[in-house]
């Protein structure tokens, strides 16, 4: 009989390990599907999103660690995270919460109010610094 024996099975390798990431690719994919952001979700989308989230987390944690060290502390507290985001120009623009009057509105037919999509993009700067995640994962931009 040509069958498999019980002990010949290989150990499962997660998509996070295959991509070299710490963030859970499978869980992010499940959230993308469950959230109904689109009818279908491509196989590369959760990997890419996990990489982006991991990069942002590494950047914020690096800056927060620097803020903690500046305050002669060994533990990062929420205040250090706040200082890290506020003192970095790009992260400050990315993570700013717009005030209600800043959100443009338009009227649809029938009198319903709909919010405009926000098409902000962070402009690419010439001498952009290379963060810790870019150095460790080889995400450095070719300039």
CSV table of C-alpha atoms in Angstrom, one decimal:
chain,number,residue,atom,x,y,z
A,1,UNK,CA,0.0,0.0,0.0
A,2,UNK,CA,1.3,3.4,-0.9
A,3,UNK,CA,0.3,5.4,2.2
A,4,UNK,CA,1.9,7.8,4.6
A,5,UNK,CA,3.1,6.7,7.9
A,6,UNK,CA,2.2,8.7,11.0
A,7,UNK,CA,5.7,10.1,11.8
A,8,UNK,CA,6.8,11.3,8.4
A,9,UNK,CA,5.0,14.6,8.6
A,10,UNK,CA,7.0,17.9,8.2
A,11,UNK,CA,6.7,20.7,10.7
A,12,UNK,CA,4.3,23.5,9.6
A,13,UNK,CA,6.0,26.7,8.6
A,14,UNK,CA,4.0,29.8,9.0
A,15,UNK,CA,3.8,32.6,6.4
A,16,UNK,CA,5.3,35.0,8.9
A,17,UNK,CA,8.4,32.8,9.1
A,18,UNK,CA,8.5,32.4,5.3
A,19,UNK,CA,8.4,36.2,5.0
A,20,UNK,CA,10.9,36.8,7.8
A,21,UNK,CA,8.4,38.8,9.9
A,22,UNK,CA,7.5,38.9,13.5
A,23,UNK,CA,3.9,40.1,13.0
A,24,UNK,CA,1.3,37.4,12.3
A,25,UNK,CA,0.5,37.2,8.6
A,26,UNK,CA,-2.3,34.7,9.0
A,27,UNK,CA,-4.1,36.7,11.7
A,28,UNK,CA,-3.8,39.9,9.6
A,29,UNK,CA,-5.2,38.0,6.6
A,30,UNK,CA,-8.1,36.7,8.7
A,31,UNK,CA,-8.9,40.3,9.9
A,32,UNK,CA,-8.8,41.6,6.3
A,33,UNK,CA,-11.3,38.9,5.2
A,34,UNK,CA,-13.5,39.3,8.3
A,35,UNK,CA,-13.6,43.0,8.0
A,36,UNK,CA,-15.1,42.9,4.5
A,37,UNK,CA,-12.8,45.6,3.2
A,38,UNK,CA,-13.1,44.0,-0.2
A,39,UNK,CA,-14.8,41.0,-1.7
A,40,UNK,CA,-11.5,39.1,-2.2
A,41,UNK,CA,-8.1,39.5,-0.5
A,42,UNK,CA,-5.0,38.5,-2.5
A,43,UNK,CA,-2.4,36.2,-0.9
A,44,UNK,CA,0.3,38.9,-0.9
A,45,UNK,CA,-1.8,41.6,0.8
A,46,UNK,CA,-1.6,40.3,4.4
A,47,UNK,CA,2.2,39.8,4.0
A,48,UNK,CA,2.7,43.3,2.8
A,49,UNK,CA,0.5,44.8,5.5
A,50,UNK,CA,2.3,42.8,8.2
A,51,UNK,CA,5.6,44.1,6.9
A,52,UNK,CA,4.4,47.7,6.9
A,53,UNK,CA,3.0,47.4,10.4
A,54,UNK,CA,6.1,45.8,11.7
A,55,UNK,CA,8.3,48.5,10.1
A,56,UNK,CA,6.1,51.3,11.7
A,57,UNK,CA,6.2,49.5,15.1
A,58,UNK,CA,10.0,49.2,14.9
A,59,UNK,CA,10.4,52.9,14.1
A,60,UNK,CA,8.1,54.1,16.9
A,61,UNK,CA,9.8,51.7,19.4
A,62,UNK,CA,13.2,52.8,18.4
A,63,UNK,CA,12.3,56.5,18.9
A,64,UNK,CA,10.5,55.8,22.1
A,65,UNK,CA,13.5,53.9,23.4
A,66,UNK,CA,15.7,56.9,22.6
A,67,UNK,CA,13.2,59.2,24.4
A,68,UNK,CA,13.3,56.8,27.5
A,69,UNK,CA,17.1,56.9,27.4
A,70,UNK,CA,17.1,60.7,27.2
A,71,UNK,CA,15.0,60.7,30.4
A,72,UNK,CA,17.4,58.2,32.0
A,73,UNK,CA,14.7,55.5,32.2
A,74,UNK,CA,15.0,51.8,31.2
A,75,UNK,CA,11.3,51.2,30.6
A,76,UNK,CA,9.2,52.7,27.8
A,77,UNK,CA,6.0,54.4,29.1
A,78,UNK,CA,3.2,55.9,27.1
A,79,UNK,CA,4.7,59.4,27.5
A,80,UNK,CA,7.9,58.2,25.7
A,81,UNK,CA,5.7,56.9,22.8
A,82,UNK,CA,3.9,60.3,22.6
A,83,UNK,CA,7.2,62.2,22.6
A,84,UNK,CA,8.6,59.9,19.9
A,85,UNK,CA,5.7,60.4,17.6
A,86,UNK,CA,5.4,64.2,18.2
A,87,UNK,CA,9.1,64.8,17.8
A,88,UNK,CA,9.4,63.0,14.4
A,89,UNK,CA,8.0,65.0,11.6
A,90,UNK,CA,6.9,62.2,9.3
A,91,UNK,CA,5.4,60.0,12.0
A,92,UNK,CA,3.6,63.1,13.4
A,93,UNK,CA,2.0,63.8,10.1
A,94,UNK,CA,1.1,60.1,9.6
A,95,UNK,CA,-0.4,59.6,13.0
A,96,UNK,CA,-2.2,62.9,13.5
A,97,UNK,CA,-5.9,62.8,14.2
A,98,UNK,CA,-7.7,65.4,12.2
A,99,UNK,CA,-10.1,67.7,14.0
A,100,UNK,CA,-13.8,67.4,12.9
A,101,UNK,CA,-13.8,70.7,11.0
A,102,UNK,CA,-10.8,69.6,9.0
A,103,UNK,CA,-12.7,66.7,7.4
A,104,UNK,CA,-14.2,67.9,4.1
A,105,UNK,CA,-17.8,67.0,3.5
A,106,UNK,CA,-20.0,67.0,0.5
A,107,UNK,CA,-23.7,66.4,-0.1
A,108,UNK,CA,-25.0,63.5,-2.1
A,109,UNK,CA,-28.3,63.4,-4.0
A,110,UNK,CA,-31.1,63.0,-1.5
A,111,UNK,CA,-29.5,65.3,1.2
A,112,UNK,CA,-27.2,62.7,2.7
A,113,UNK,CA,-23.9,63.9,3.9
A,114,UNK,CA,-20.9,61.8,2.8
A,115,UNK,CA,-17.3,62.3,3.8
A,116,UNK,CA,-14.7,62.8,1.1
A,117,UNK,CA,-11.9,60.2,0.9
A,118,UNK,CA,-8.7,61.6,2.3
A,119,UNK,CA,-6.0,61.3,-0.5
A,120,UNK,CA,-3.1,62.5,1.6
A,121,UNK,CA,0.3,61.0,0.8
A,122,UNK,CA,3.5,61.5,2.7
A,123,UNK,CA,5.9,63.2,0.3
A,124,UNK,CA,9.2,61.5,-0.4
A,125,UNK,CA,12.0,63.5,1.0
A,126,UNK,CA,15.5,63.6,-0.5
A,127,UNK,CA,17.7,62.7,2.5
A,128,UNK,CA,15.3,60.3,4.3
A,129,UNK,CA,16.9,58.5,7.2
A,130,UNK,CA,17.1,54.8,7.3
A,131,UNK,CA,15.3,53.2,10.3
A,132,UNK,CA,16.1,50.1,12.2
A,133,UNK,CA,13.5,48.0,10.4
A,134,UNK,CA,14.9,49.0,7.0
A,135,UNK,CA,18.4,48.1,8.1
A,136,UNK,CA,17.4,44.7,9.6
A,137,UNK,CA,15.0,43.6,6.8
A,138,UNK,CA,16.8,45.1,3.9
A,139,UNK,CA,14.0,47.6,3.1
A,140,UNK,CA,16.4,50.4,2.4
A,141,UNK,CA,15.3,52.6,-0.5
A,142,UNK,CA,17.6,52.8,-3.5
A,143,UNK,CA,18.6,56.4,-3.9
